[in-house]
Coordinates of C-alpha atoms in Angstrom, one line a residue:
M1 CA -116.0 121.4 -123.3
S2 CA -115.7 117.9 -122.0
N3 CA -112.2 116.6 -121.5
R4 CA -113.3 113.1 -122.5
G5 CA -114.3 111.6 -125.8
V6 CA -114.9 107.9 -126.4
I7 CA -113.3 106.2 -129.4
D8 CA -115.2 103.7 -131.5
F9 CA -113.0 103.5 -134.6
M10 CA -112.4 100.1 -136.1
G11 CA -113.2 98.6 -132.7
L12 CA -110.3 100.2 -130.9
H13 CA -110.6 101.8 -127.5
A14 CA -108.2 103.8 -125.4
S15 CA -108.0 106.4 -122.6
A16 CA -108.7 110.1 -123.1
V17 CA -106.5 113.1 -123.2
P18 CA -107.5 116.5 -121.7
D19 CA -106.8 118.9 -124.6
R20 CA -108.5 118.0 -127.9
T21 CA -111.7 115.9 -128.2
I22 CA -111.7 114.0 -131.5
T23 CA -115.3 114.0 -132.9
S24 CA -114.7 112.2 -136.1
A25 CA -111.8 110.5 -137.9
G26 CA -111.1 108.3 -140.9
I27 CA -111.8 108.0 -144.6
D28 CA -114.1 110.7 -146.0
W29 CA -114.0 110.1 -149.8
I30 CA -113.2 107.2 -152.1
S31 CA -113.0 107.1 -155.9
C32 CA -112.1 103.6 -157.0
S33 CA -112.3 101.7 -160.3
S34 CA -111.9 98.2 -161.7
E35 CA -112.3 95.9 -164.7
S36 CA -112.6 92.9 -162.4
A37 CA -116.0 91.2 -162.5
Q38 CA -115.9 90.5 -158.8
S39 CA -115.0 94.1 -157.9
K40 CA -117.7 95.4 -160.2
R41 CA -120.3 93.2 -158.5
K42 CA -119.2 94.7 -155.2
Y43 CA -119.5 98.2 -156.5
L44 CA -123.0 97.5 -157.7
H45 CA -124.1 96.0 -154.4
A46 CA -122.5 99.0 -152.5
F47 CA -124.2 101.6 -154.7
S48 CA -127.6 99.8 -154.4
N49 CA -127.4 99.9 -150.6
L50 CA -126.2 103.5 -150.6
S51 CA -128.8 104.7 -153.0
L52 CA -131.5 103.0 -151.0
E53 CA -130.5 104.8 -147.8
D54 CA -130.3 108.1 -149.7
R55 CA -133.7 107.6 -151.2
H56 CA -135.1 107.1 -147.7
N57 CA -133.7 110.5 -146.9
G58 CA -135.2 112.3 -149.9
Y59 CA -132.3 112.1 -152.3
A60 CA -133.1 110.8 -155.8
V61 CA -130.9 108.7 -158.1
V62 CA -130.1 110.7 -161.2
P63 CA -128.0 110.2 -164.4
A64 CA -124.3 111.2 -164.1
G65 CA -121.1 111.4 -166.2
F66 CA -117.5 111.9 -165.3
H67 CA -114.4 111.9 -167.7
G68 CA -116.1 109.6 -170.2
F69 CA -117.8 107.4 -167.6
A70 CA -121.6 107.4 -167.6
G71 CA -124.1 106.0 -165.0
N72 CA -126.0 107.2 -162.0
R73 CA -125.3 109.2 -158.8
T74 CA -127.1 110.0 -155.6
R75 CA -126.3 112.3 -152.6
H76 CA -123.4 110.3 -151.2
G77 CA -122.1 108.2 -154.1
A78 CA -122.0 107.4 -157.8
L79 CA -121.6 104.3 -160.0
M80 CA -120.5 104.8 -163.6
H81 CA -119.0 102.8 -166.5
R82 CA -116.7 103.3 -169.4
G83 CA -116.1 100.2 -171.6
D84 CA -115.1 97.3 -169.3
R85 CA -114.2 99.6 -166.4
S86 CA -116.6 100.6 -163.5
L87 CA -116.0 103.7 -161.3
F88 CA -117.5 103.9 -157.8
M89 CA -117.4 107.1 -155.8
V90 CA -118.6 107.5 -152.2
S91 CA -118.3 110.3 -149.7
G92 CA -118.8 111.2 -146.0
R93 CA -119.5 108.7 -143.3
F94 CA -120.5 106.2 -146.0
A95 CA -116.9 106.1 -147.2
Q96 CA -115.7 104.6 -144.0
R97 CA -117.3 101.2 -144.5
H98 CA -116.4 101.1 -148.2
S99 CA -112.7 100.9 -147.6
L100 CA -113.4 97.1 -147.5
L101 CA -113.9 97.3 -151.3
A102 CA -110.1 97.6 -151.7
A103 CA -108.8 94.8 -153.9
E104 CA -105.4 94.0 -155.3
G105 CA -105.1 95.2 -158.9
D106 CA -107.8 97.8 -158.7
N107 CA -107.2 101.5 -158.8
C108 CA -108.1 104.3 -156.5
S109 CA -107.7 107.8 -158.0
R110 CA -108.6 109.7 -154.9
I111 CA -109.0 108.9 -151.2
D112 CA -109.6 111.6 -148.5
V113 CA -108.6 111.0 -144.8
Q114 CA -109.6 113.3 -142.0
V115 CA -109.6 114.0 -138.3
T116 CA -112.1 116.4 -136.8
I117 CA -111.4 118.0 -133.4
Q118 CA -113.5 120.1 -131.1
L119 CA -112.1 123.4 -129.8
E120 CA -113.3 125.9 -127.1
P121 CA -116.3 128.0 -128.2
G122 CA -115.3 130.6 -130.8
Q123 CA -111.8 129.4 -131.3
V124 CA -112.1 127.9 -134.8
P125 CA -111.2 131.1 -136.8
D126 CA -108.2 131.7 -134.6
Y127 CA -107.1 128.1 -134.9
I128 CA -107.2 128.3 -138.7
K129 CA -105.4 131.7 -138.8
E130 CA -102.6 130.3 -136.5
Q131 CA -102.2 127.2 -138.7
H132 CA -101.9 129.5 -141.8
E133 CA -99.2 131.6 -140.1
R134 CA -97.4 128.5 -139.1
V135 CA -97.4 126.9 -142.5
R136 CA -96.4 130.1 -144.3
S137 CA -93.2 130.2 -142.2
F138 CA -92.5 126.5 -142.4
R139 CA -90.0 124.8 -144.8
T140 CA -90.2 121.2 -145.8
I141 CA -87.3 118.8 -145.3
R142 CA -86.3 119.8 -148.9
G143 CA -86.2 123.5 -147.9
H144 CA -89.3 124.4 -149.8
T145 CA -92.2 126.7 -148.8
Q146 CA -95.7 125.8 -149.7
N147 CA -98.7 127.3 -151.5
T148 CA -101.4 128.4 -149.1
E149 CA -104.8 130.0 -149.5
M150 CA -107.0 131.1 -146.6
R151 CA -110.6 131.9 -147.3
V152 CA -112.2 134.5 -145.0
I153 CA -115.9 135.0 -144.8
N154 CA -117.4 138.0 -142.9
G155 CA -114.0 138.7 -141.5
K156 CA -113.5 135.2 -140.1
P157 CA -111.1 132.6 -141.5
Q158 CA -113.1 129.5 -142.5
T159 CA -110.9 127.4 -144.7
L160 CA -107.1 126.9 -145.2
Y161 CA -105.7 125.1 -148.3
V162 CA -102.1 123.9 -148.3
G163 CA -100.4 122.7 -151.4
S164 CA -101.4 122.3 -155.0
R165 CA -104.8 120.9 -156.1
A166 CA -103.0 119.1 -158.9
S167 CA -100.5 117.3 -156.6
D168 CA -100.9 113.9 -155.1
L169 CA -101.4 115.4 -151.7
F170 CA -103.6 118.4 -150.9
V171 CA -104.5 119.7 -147.4
R172 CA -107.7 121.3 -146.3
I173 CA -108.4 122.7 -142.8
Y174 CA -111.8 124.1 -142.3
D175 CA -114.7 125.0 -140.0
K176 CA -116.7 121.9 -140.1
Y177 CA -119.8 123.5 -138.6
E178 CA -119.9 126.3 -141.2
E179 CA -119.4 123.7 -143.9
S180 CA -122.1 121.2 -142.7
K181 CA -124.4 123.4 -140.6
E182 CA -124.8 120.4 -138.3
E183 CA -125.0 121.2 -134.6
C184 CA -122.9 118.2 -133.6
Y185 CA -120.0 120.0 -135.3
K186 CA -120.3 123.3 -133.4
D187 CA -116.8 124.6 -132.7
C188 CA -115.2 121.8 -134.6
V189 CA -112.4 122.0 -137.2
R190 CA -111.5 119.4 -139.7
L191 CA -108.0 118.6 -140.9
E192 CA -108.1 116.6 -144.1
I193 CA -105.8 115.4 -146.8
E194 CA -106.9 114.6 -150.3
Y195 CA -104.6 111.8 -151.7
K196 CA -104.6 111.3 -155.4
G197 CA -102.4 109.7 -158.1
K198 CA -99.6 107.4 -156.9
R199 CA -100.4 108.1 -153.2
S200 CA -104.0 107.1 -153.4
A201 CA -103.2 104.0 -155.5
A202 CA -100.5 103.0 -153.0
I203 CA -102.9 103.5 -150.0
W204 CA -105.6 101.4 -151.8
Q205 CA -103.2 98.5 -152.4
A206 CA -102.0 98.6 -148.8
L207 CA -105.7 98.5 -147.6
A208 CA -106.3 95.6 -150.0
V209 CA -103.4 93.5 -148.6
G210 CA -103.9 94.5 -145.0
T211 CA -100.7 96.3 -144.4
L212 CA -102.6 99.6 -143.8
R213 CA -105.5 99.6 -141.4
G214 CA -107.6 102.0 -139.4
M215 CA -105.3 103.5 -136.8
S216 CA -102.2 103.3 -139.1
L217 CA -104.2 105.3 -141.7
L218 CA -104.7 108.0 -139.1
F219 CA -101.0 108.0 -138.0
M220 CA -100.1 108.5 -141.7
L221 CA -102.5 111.5 -141.8
L222 CA -100.9 113.1 -138.8
R223 CA -97.4 112.5 -140.1
D224 CA -98.2 114.0 -143.5
L225 CA -99.8 117.0 -141.8
S226 CA -96.8 117.6 -139.5
E227 CA -94.4 117.3 -142.4
R228 CA -96.2 120.2 -144.0
G229 CA -95.9 122.4 -140.9
I230 CA -99.4 121.8 -139.6
D231 CA -99.6 121.7 -135.8
T232 CA -101.1 118.4 -134.6
T233 CA -100.4 119.0 -130.9
G234 CA -103.1 117.5 -128.8
I235 CA -104.4 115.1 -131.5
D236 CA -103.4 111.9 -129.8
I237 CA -104.8 109.0 -131.7
E238 CA -103.3 106.4 -129.4
R239 CA -104.8 107.9 -126.2
Q240 CA -107.8 109.9 -127.4
D241 CA -111.1 108.2 -127.7
I242 CA -113.5 109.2 -130.5
R243 CA -117.2 109.5 -130.5
L244 CA -119.3 111.6 -132.9
P245 CA -121.4 114.0 -130.7
K246 CA -125.1 113.0 -130.6
P247 CA -127.4 115.5 -132.3
K248 CA -131.1 115.5 -131.7
P249 CA -132.8 112.5 -133.4
S250 CA -133.6 113.3 -137.1
K251 CA -135.3 111.6 -139.9
E252 CA -131.9 110.7 -141.3
S253 CA -130.6 109.2 -138.1
V254 CA -133.7 107.2 -137.6
T255 CA -133.6 105.9 -141.2
C256 CA -129.9 105.1 -140.8
G257 CA -130.7 103.0 -137.8
W258 CA -133.4 101.1 -139.7
W259 CA -131.1 100.6 -142.7
A260 CA -128.2 99.3 -140.6
S261 CA -130.4 96.6 -139.1
Q262 CA -132.3 95.7 -142.3
V263 CA -130.0 96.2 -145.2
A264 CA -126.4 96.6 -144.2
P265 CA -124.2 93.5 -144.7

């Protein structure tokens, strides 16, 4: 495994570290809603662009509903309405650019932040198992232990959950290659936090006013992971450069290149 990655995250560059190569980092899911006419126009524009790209990759726009909202969804996003409020949801790499939708007074019911690192060949199951053992023996600053669940498939740990799904902060650590089946994530593990409720709302407002930006968002992620007993050794955001590994050219990647030059704002 190469000792060097190259960061291109929010235009920031730094030197590499020799232990963990970061292959991806940032926002991975957004669920935001608003009654503001300006925000709703932005949601419509964002969904139109997103659905266009998805259609070029073979994903149709279909009717959708969610907690009383009704509208349409595609592979990586959805736009729905309930009365005067519009709900926009976006996932994966598409969520990165849509953090710019954050506006004061709007709500964000969920935002996921992740960092994905590459390990030595075959080390992902052991890494997940070690994290599980570490978290189980860890006590928070209030002296509490945490709920954990480790999913094992064919004798190999593939996913670790930490915390309660109903809480404002829920941790997932999982084999990104097994989840995505993308070769560029071979031997990669993703550490991710799903923020909801008051936490996601506070993050959204901080993004809106500019007090929380790209790198500080990742520092927040690492802090929250560490406070729950998760080992973040070797994940050095300040010194480590990030570049998503380049897979063989695919229809999707070619289409994304076209879309970026022709449609993206």
